[in-house]
């Protein structure tokens, strides 16, 4: 096959050495130095789609979306095949970051995904019905895996209430990478297991105006806790019992295939939970012979004008079994 009049051939030794060294530098976070080497590699072999794919990837790591889009377009122009090529996925991520919706639609279609007809003047690829998945917030720092609803192959709406350390809020939209980094499994009522990918966050795409609060609850029974979660959902917001929903996992556990709801029984039965007594997570709120602790640490996502009224309404429905205190806005 000939590209631009030149026979396709194995990349030169200089190209391979420069590229290998560049990715070693990328692993060390030395993006500027890696960029110089990958630019040199592209100068050496400009007819190779890999030269431009690598540059597009580097610019994605740097969140330089204009350059990532430009390099990605050069990569796909040199492809021998289109469907399923990761080059198109990188173009789709860059186009989504830039809200270049015509290009995003073209990229997902070229990759081989079914994109519904355009729904509005912007051309935003809506209604792709990709379902739920999980996203790892702040993957390079104190990461946290939360559940979300996928808007398209590169964006997800956060449906959990993230811990304040993540700097993220319920309802925010995050841009995420295309290659899963771990899985979560859910066992249905009839024993059927579904597997959901865990994607790594790249950056915040759309912020949420809804603040995050933490509050201490006295909930005599699980049904009392559940009542607050239902009340918040009916108001259009969210409440989450961090005492049972948060598990502290090592990196190896987090990036593997994990059941999503371990730790609901006795804490010692969950070998993956690394939390400590007195901390969020199953070990902090259960003990020998005790499956439920009335004191719960709860996250709330609701406007300041509503949050106290929501809690008071919850208590008023069953004042003998419910109480709240120490409400604090944390994010």
mmCIF file of N, CA and C in Angstrom, residues 163-164 213-219 225 228-229 239-246 278-281 284-285 292-300 325-326 328 330:
data_model
loop_
_atom_site.group_PDB
_atom_site.id
_atom_site.type_symbol
_atom_site.label_atom_id
_atom_site.label_comp_id
_atom_site.label_asym_id
_atom_site.label_seq_id
_atom_site.Cartn_x
_atom_site.Cartn_y
_atom_site.Cartn_z
ATOM 1 N N UNK A 163 -17.235 12.035 47.962
ATOM 2 C CA UNK A 163 -16.644 12.574 49.180
ATOM 3 C C UNK A 163 -16.001 13.922 48.862
ATOM 4 N N UNK A 164 -15.932 14.818 49.855
ATOM 5 C CA UNK A 164 -15.386 16.169 49.584
ATOM 6 C C UNK A 164 -13.941 16.158 49.112
ATOM 7 N N UNK A 213 -23.288 18.330 51.440
ATOM 8 C CA UNK A 213 -23.352 18.491 52.898
ATOM 9 C C UNK A 213 -23.051 17.147 53.543
ATOM 10 N N UNK A 214 -22.517 17.190 54.763
ATOM 11 C CA UNK A 214 -22.394 15.990 55.570
ATOM 12 C C UNK A 214 -23.186 16.221 56.849
ATOM 13 N N UNK A 215 -23.892 15.197 57.294
ATOM 14 C CA UNK A 215 -24.731 15.309 58.481
ATOM 15 C C UNK A 215 -24.665 13.983 59.234
ATOM 16 N N UNK A 216 -24.744 14.041 60.555
ATOM 17 C CA UNK A 216 -24.810 12.840 61.370
ATOM 18 C C UNK A 216 -26.269 12.525 61.668
ATOM 19 N N UNK A 217 -26.653 11.305 61.391
ATOM 20 C CA UNK A 217 -28.025 10.872 61.603
ATOM 21 C C UNK A 217 -28.091 9.880 62.754
ATOM 22 N N UNK A 218 -29.217 9.887 63.447
ATOM 23 C CA UNK A 218 -29.608 8.781 64.313
ATOM 24 C C UNK A 218 -30.798 8.124 63.627
ATOM 25 N N UNK A 219 -30.577 6.965 63.063
ATOM 26 C CA UNK A 219 -31.604 6.230 62.330
ATOM 27 C C UNK A 219 -31.734 4.855 62.972
ATOM 28 N N UNK A 225 -33.157 5.186 57.482
ATOM 29 C CA UNK A 225 -32.147 5.730 56.571
ATOM 30 C C UNK A 225 -32.690 5.777 55.146
ATOM 31 N N UNK A 228 -34.927 8.750 54.253
ATOM 32 C CA UNK A 228 -34.278 10.019 53.909
ATOM 33 C C UNK A 228 -33.802 10.000 52.462
ATOM 34 N N UNK A 229 -33.269 8.891 52.017
ATOM 35 C CA UNK A 229 -32.806 8.805 50.636
ATOM 36 C C UNK A 229 -33.978 8.965 49.665
ATOM 37 N N UNK A 239 -29.506 11.850 48.756
ATOM 38 C CA UNK A 239 -28.903 11.569 50.060
ATOM 39 C C UNK A 239 -28.237 10.205 49.955
ATOM 40 N N UNK A 240 -27.114 10.039 50.634
ATOM 41 C CA UNK A 240 -26.373 8.780 50.554
ATOM 42 C C UNK A 240 -25.739 8.472 51.900
ATOM 43 N N UNK A 241 -25.961 7.268 52.379
ATOM 44 C CA UNK A 241 -25.389 6.816 53.646
ATOM 45 C C UNK A 241 -23.930 6.439 53.425
ATOM 46 N N UNK A 242 -23.045 7.394 53.683
ATOM 47 C CA UNK A 242 -21.625 7.127 53.482
ATOM 48 C C UNK A 242 -21.110 6.043 54.423
ATOM 49 N N UNK A 243 -21.797 5.820 55.532
ATOM 50 C CA UNK A 243 -21.347 4.805 56.486
ATOM 51 C C UNK A 243 -21.311 3.421 55.864
ATOM 52 N N UNK A 244 -22.207 3.150 54.924
ATOM 53 C CA UNK A 244 -22.232 1.828 54.310
ATOM 54 C C UNK A 244 -21.822 1.826 52.849
ATOM 55 N N UNK A 245 -21.911 2.979 52.178
ATOM 56 C CA UNK A 245 -21.619 2.990 50.738
ATOM 57 C C UNK A 245 -20.150 3.191 50.432
ATOM 58 N N UNK A 246 -19.363 3.676 51.413
ATOM 59 C CA UNK A 246 -17.954 3.981 51.177
ATOM 60 C C UNK A 246 -17.093 2.811 51.628
ATOM 61 N N UNK A 278 -14.319 3.352 63.195
ATOM 62 C CA UNK A 278 -14.498 4.783 63.396
ATOM 63 C C UNK A 278 -14.377 5.609 62.141
ATOM 64 N N UNK A 279 -14.088 4.959 60.998
ATOM 65 C CA UNK A 279 -13.971 5.656 59.720
ATOM 66 C C UNK A 279 -15.131 5.262 58.812
ATOM 67 N N UNK A 280 -15.417 6.067 57.763
ATOM 68 C CA UNK A 280 -16.457 5.648 56.812
ATOM 69 C C UNK A 280 -16.142 4.276 56.233
ATOM 70 N N UNK A 281 -17.183 3.485 56.031
ATOM 71 C CA UNK A 281 -17.003 2.151 55.496
ATOM 72 C C UNK A 281 -17.544 1.102 56.442
ATOM 73 N N UNK A 284 -16.201 0.642 60.050
ATOM 74 C CA UNK A 284 -16.421 1.719 61.010
ATOM 75 C C UNK A 284 -17.793 1.705 61.632
ATOM 76 N N UNK A 285 -18.716 0.935 61.100
ATOM 77 C CA UNK A 285 -20.107 1.034 61.554
ATOM 78 C C UNK A 285 -20.769 -0.312 61.800
ATOM 79 N N UNK A 292 -26.274 -3.390 62.386
ATOM 80 C CA UNK A 292 -26.714 -2.021 62.138
ATOM 81 C C UNK A 292 -26.322 -1.121 63.300
ATOM 82 N N UNK A 293 -25.716 -0.006 62.979
ATOM 83 C CA UNK A 293 -25.400 1.019 63.972
ATOM 84 C C UNK A 293 -26.285 2.228 63.706
ATOM 85 N N UNK A 294 -27.071 2.695 64.680
ATOM 86 C CA UNK A 294 -28.001 3.796 64.414
ATOM 87 C C UNK A 294 -27.314 5.098 63.983
ATOM 88 N N UNK A 295 -26.086 5.335 64.445
ATOM 89 C CA UNK A 295 -25.404 6.573 64.061
ATOM 90 C C UNK A 295 -24.804 6.407 62.672
ATOM 91 N N UNK A 296 -25.237 7.257 61.739
ATOM 92 C CA UNK A 296 -24.801 7.165 60.350
ATOM 93 C C UNK A 296 -24.226 8.500 59.903
ATOM 94 N N UNK A 297 -23.166 8.447 59.131
ATOM 95 C CA UNK A 297 -22.632 9.642 58.477
ATOM 96 C C UNK A 297 -23.212 9.692 57.076
ATOM 97 N N UNK A 298 -23.958 10.739 56.780
ATOM 98 C CA UNK A 298 -24.714 10.804 55.536
ATOM 99 C C UNK A 298 -24.267 11.989 54.695
ATOM 100 N N UNK A 299 -24.126 11.778 53.397
ATOM 101 C CA UNK A 299 -23.897 12.865 52.455
ATOM 102 C C UNK A 299 -25.220 13.316 51.876
ATOM 103 N N UNK A 300 -25.381 14.622 51.713
ATOM 104 C CA UNK A 300 -26.586 15.192 51.126
ATOM 105 C C UNK A 300 -26.188 16.121 49.990
ATOM 106 N N UNK A 325 -27.942 15.972 63.358
ATOM 107 C CA UNK A 325 -27.137 17.022 63.993
ATOM 108 C C UNK A 325 -25.880 17.259 63.151
ATOM 109 N N UNK A 326 -25.208 18.344 63.467
ATOM 110 C CA UNK A 326 -23.886 18.654 62.889
ATOM 111 C C UNK A 326 -23.903 18.699 61.373
ATOM 112 N N UNK A 328 -23.035 20.213 57.917
ATOM 113 C CA UNK A 328 -21.916 21.044 57.452
ATOM 114 C C UNK A 328 -21.784 20.960 55.950
ATOM 115 N N UNK A 330 -19.575 20.820 52.804
ATOM 116 C CA UNK A 330 -18.192 20.366 52.656
ATOM 117 C C UNK A 330 -17.654 20.514 51.240
#
